[in-house]
Amino acid sequence: DAKTTQPTSMDCAEGRAANLPCNHSTISGNEYVYWYRQIHSQGPQYIIHGLKNNETNEMASLIITEDRKSSTLILPHATLRDTAVYYCIVSGNQFYFGTGTSLTVIP
Amino acid sequence: DSGVTQTPKHLITATGQRVTLRCSPRSGDLSVYWYQQSLDQGLQFLIQYYNGEERAKGNILERFSAQQFPDLHSELNLSSLELGDSALYFCASSAESGAATNEKLFFGSGTQLSVL
């Protein structure tokens, strides 16, 4: 499975866009990029995933670079409830989570 | 609500004991995954079952075992418990086998295990 690298922590002002980066330079051609988040000690929650094209849903947007070596999760208007740990995962046969990015949304 | 049910929510036991954690996947999901989350670590993948068969194994200790039953619920058995086994244990389910790479995991709310 491809490894991912994420910043340990980030802050974002409430109402602003939160841009969370992820590097996955060893990604294979058939591996998807997934984003999950974990609020406090709850079970992780699926956010979005993609293969090559940019994706958008009601929660977020996913921007994947053309070479697929990195991606950015965008929360367009961050709220206090978006404070969580965000995990970027590249899936092969298993889903390996790293330590993620701890996002703090500041009032 | 993810549709994945884990019981019990909390479990307190002593070192050396054995416990069983239970997971009921979402209706129709064939795959069950188990994860361990300790305070100082991220989510550690333990094991995956697909339709009753073990599909993948991660960092699971020999003292731990799991199985998936014909009705697709799964149990994680932890034996000879040590203080370091105290953690949140999550179960997740998905529709597919994991061999495909386009599937979502749905997580339960976890079982908090405290070994005293």
Coordinates of C-alpha atoms in Angstrom, one line a residue:
Chain A
D1 CA 0.0 0.0 0.0
A2 CA 1.1 3.5 -0.8
K3 CA 2.3 5.6 2.2
T4 CA 0.8 9.0 2.9
T5 CA 2.3 12.1 4.6
Q6 CA 0.1 14.7 6.3
P7 CA 0.9 17.7 8.5
T8 CA 0.4 16.8 12.2
S9 CA -1.9 19.8 12.9
M10 CA -3.5 22.8 11.3
D11 CA -5.7 25.7 12.4
C12 CA -8.5 27.3 10.4
A13 CA -10.7 30.3 11.1
E14 CA -14.4 29.6 11.3
G15 CA -16.1 30.4 8.0
R16 CA -12.9 30.2 6.0
A17 CA -11.9 27.3 3.7
A18 CA -9.8 24.6 5.3
N19 CA -7.3 23.1 2.9
L20 CA -5.7 19.9 4.1
P21 CA -2.8 18.5 2.1
C22 CA -1.7 14.9 1.6
N23 CA 1.3 13.5 -0.2
H24 CA 1.2 10.0 -1.6
S25 CA 4.1 9.9 -4.1
T26 CA 4.1 6.1 -4.3
I27 CA 0.5 5.7 -5.3
S28 CA -0.3 3.0 -7.9
G29 CA -2.4 3.5 -10.9
N30 CA -5.5 1.7 -9.6
E31 CA -5.4 3.0 -6.0
Y32 CA -8.0 5.5 -4.8
V33 CA -7.4 8.4 -2.4
Y34 CA -9.8 8.4 0.5
W35 CA -10.5 11.0 3.2
Y36 CA -12.0 10.1 6.6
R37 CA -12.3 12.2 9.7
Q38 CA -12.6 11.3 13.4
I39 CA -14.3 13.6 15.8
H40 CA -13.0 13.2 19.3
S41 CA -13.2 9.4 20.0
Q42 CA -16.1 8.6 17.7
G43 CA -15.7 6.1 14.8
P44 CA -14.1 7.6 11.7
Q45 CA -16.5 9.0 9.2
Y46 CA -16.1 8.7 5.4
I47 CA -15.8 12.1 3.7
I48 CA -14.9 11.6 0.0
H49 CA -12.7 9.6 -2.3
G50 CA -11.4 9.8 -5.9
L51 CA -9.1 8.2 -8.4
K52 CA -7.9 10.8 -10.9
N53 CA -10.6 13.5 -11.3
N54 CA -11.5 16.1 -8.7
E55 CA -14.5 15.2 -6.7
T56 CA -17.1 17.2 -4.8
N57 CA -19.9 16.2 -2.5
E58 CA -22.0 17.9 0.2
M59 CA -19.2 17.7 2.7
A60 CA -16.0 18.6 0.8
S61 CA -14.0 18.8 -2.3
L62 CA -11.1 16.6 -3.3
I63 CA -8.4 18.0 -5.6
I64 CA -5.9 15.4 -6.9
T65 CA -2.8 16.6 -8.8
E66 CA -2.4 15.4 -12.4
D67 CA 0.5 13.1 -11.4
R68 CA -1.6 11.8 -8.5
K69 CA 1.3 12.2 -6.1
S70 CA -0.6 14.6 -3.8
S71 CA -4.1 15.7 -3.0
T72 CA -6.0 18.4 -1.0
L73 CA -9.2 18.1 0.9
I74 CA -11.1 21.3 1.0
L75 CA -13.8 22.1 3.5
P76 CA -15.3 25.2 1.9
H77 CA -16.7 26.9 5.0
A78 CA -15.2 25.4 8.1
T79 CA -17.4 25.3 11.2
L80 CA -16.5 24.5 14.8
R81 CA -18.0 21.0 14.2
D82 CA -15.3 20.4 11.6
T83 CA -12.7 20.2 14.4
A84 CA -11.4 16.7 14.0
V85 CA -8.5 14.4 12.9
Y86 CA -8.5 14.0 9.2
Y87 CA -7.0 10.9 7.6
C88 CA -5.8 10.6 4.0
I89 CA -5.6 7.0 2.9
V90 CA -4.5 5.4 -0.3
S91 CA -6.2 2.0 -0.5
G92 CA -4.8 -1.2 -1.9
N93 CA -6.2 -4.3 -0.4
Q94 CA -6.4 -2.9 3.1
F95 CA -7.2 0.4 4.7
Y96 CA -4.2 1.6 6.6
F97 CA -4.8 4.8 8.6
G98 CA -1.8 7.0 9.7
T99 CA -2.0 9.6 12.4
G100 CA -3.8 12.1 10.3
T101 CA -4.0 15.9 10.6
S102 CA -5.6 17.4 13.6
L103 CA -7.7 20.3 12.4
T104 CA -8.8 22.9 14.9
V105 CA -11.4 25.4 13.7
I106 CA -11.0 28.6 15.6
P107 CA -14.0 30.9 16.4
Chain B
D1 CA -25.7 6.4 12.5
S2 CA -23.4 4.3 10.4
G3 CA -25.5 1.2 10.7
V4 CA -22.6 -0.7 12.3
T5 CA -23.3 -1.9 15.8
Q6 CA -20.6 -2.6 18.4
T7 CA -21.1 -4.1 21.8
P8 CA -20.3 -3.5 24.6
K9 CA -19.5 0.2 24.5
H10 CA -17.3 0.0 27.6
L11 CA -15.5 -3.0 29.1
I12 CA -13.4 -3.0 32.2
T13 CA -11.4 -6.1 33.1
A14 CA -8.2 -7.3 34.7
T15 CA -4.9 -8.4 33.4
G16 CA -4.8 -12.0 32.3
Q17 CA -8.5 -12.1 31.5
R18 CA -10.2 -12.8 28.2
V19 CA -12.9 -10.7 26.5
T20 CA -15.0 -10.8 23.4
L21 CA -16.0 -7.8 21.4
R22 CA -18.9 -8.0 19.1
C23 CA -19.7 -6.3 15.8
S24 CA -22.8 -6.3 13.6
P25 CA -22.1 -4.9 10.1
R26 CA -24.4 -2.8 8.1
S27 CA -27.2 -4.7 6.4
G28 CA -25.8 -6.3 3.2
D29 CA -22.1 -5.6 4.0
L30 CA -20.0 -8.7 3.6
S31 CA -16.6 -7.3 4.9
V32 CA -15.8 -6.6 8.5
Y33 CA -12.6 -4.9 9.6
W34 CA -11.2 -4.5 13.1
Y35 CA -9.0 -1.6 14.3
Q36 CA -7.3 -0.8 17.5
Q37 CA -6.7 2.8 18.6
S38 CA -4.5 3.5 21.6
L39 CA -4.0 6.9 23.1
D40 CA -0.5 7.4 21.6
Q41 CA -1.1 5.8 18.3
G42 CA -3.4 6.2 15.3
L43 CA -5.8 3.6 14.0
Q44 CA -4.0 0.2 13.7
F45 CA -5.5 -2.3 11.3
L46 CA -5.9 -5.7 12.9
I47 CA -7.8 -8.0 10.6
Q48 CA -10.4 -8.2 7.9
Y49 CA -13.0 -10.9 7.2
Y50 CA -15.1 -11.2 4.0
N51 CA -18.1 -13.4 4.0
G52 CA -16.8 -15.6 6.7
E53 CA -13.2 -15.9 5.5
E54 CA -10.2 -14.2 6.7
R55 CA -9.1 -11.8 4.0
A56 CA -6.3 -9.7 5.4
K57 CA -4.2 -9.6 8.5
G58 CA -2.5 -6.5 10.0
N59 CA -0.8 -5.9 13.3
I60 CA -2.8 -8.4 15.2
L61 CA -1.2 -10.1 18.2
E62 CA -1.2 -13.9 18.6
R63 CA -3.3 -13.4 21.8
F64 CA -6.0 -11.9 19.7
S65 CA -8.3 -13.8 17.3
A66 CA -11.4 -13.0 15.3
Q67 CA -14.1 -14.7 13.3
Q68 CA -17.0 -13.9 11.2
F69 CA -20.2 -16.0 11.6
P70 CA -22.7 -17.1 8.9
D71 CA -25.0 -14.2 9.8
L72 CA -22.0 -12.0 9.1
H73 CA -21.5 -10.6 12.6
S74 CA -18.0 -10.7 13.8
E75 CA -16.3 -11.2 17.2
L76 CA -12.8 -10.1 18.3
N77 CA -11.4 -12.2 21.1
L78 CA -8.7 -10.8 23.3
S79 CA -6.9 -13.1 25.7
S80 CA -4.2 -12.9 28.4
L81 CA -4.9 -9.2 28.5
E82 CA -2.2 -6.8 29.4
L83 CA -2.3 -3.2 30.5
G84 CA -1.1 -2.1 27.0
D85 CA -4.2 -3.6 25.4
S86 CA -6.3 -0.8 26.8
A87 CA -7.6 1.0 23.8
L88 CA -10.6 1.8 21.6
Y89 CA -11.5 -1.1 19.3
F90 CA -13.4 -0.2 16.2
C91 CA -15.2 -2.4 13.8
A92 CA -16.0 -1.3 10.2
S93 CA -17.9 -2.8 7.4
S94 CA -18.0 -2.5 3.7
A95 CA -19.9 -4.1 0.9
E96 CA -17.0 -5.5 -1.0
S97 CA -14.0 -7.7 -0.3
G98 CA -11.3 -5.1 -0.2
A99 CA -9.7 -6.5 -3.2
A100 CA -11.4 -3.8 -5.2
T101 CA -10.1 -0.4 -4.4
N102 CA -13.4 1.6 -4.7
E103 CA -15.3 1.1 -1.5
K104 CA -16.2 2.9 1.6
L105 CA -15.7 1.8 5.2
F106 CA -18.5 2.5 7.7
F107 CA -17.3 2.5 11.3
G108 CA -19.1 1.6 14.5
S109 CA -18.8 3.8 17.6
G110 CA -16.2 1.5 19.2
T111 CA -15.7 -0.5 22.3
Q112 CA -13.5 1.2 25.0
L113 CA -11.5 -1.5 26.7
S114 CA -9.8 -0.8 30.0
V115 CA -7.4 -3.3 31.4
L116 CA -6.7 -2.7 35.1

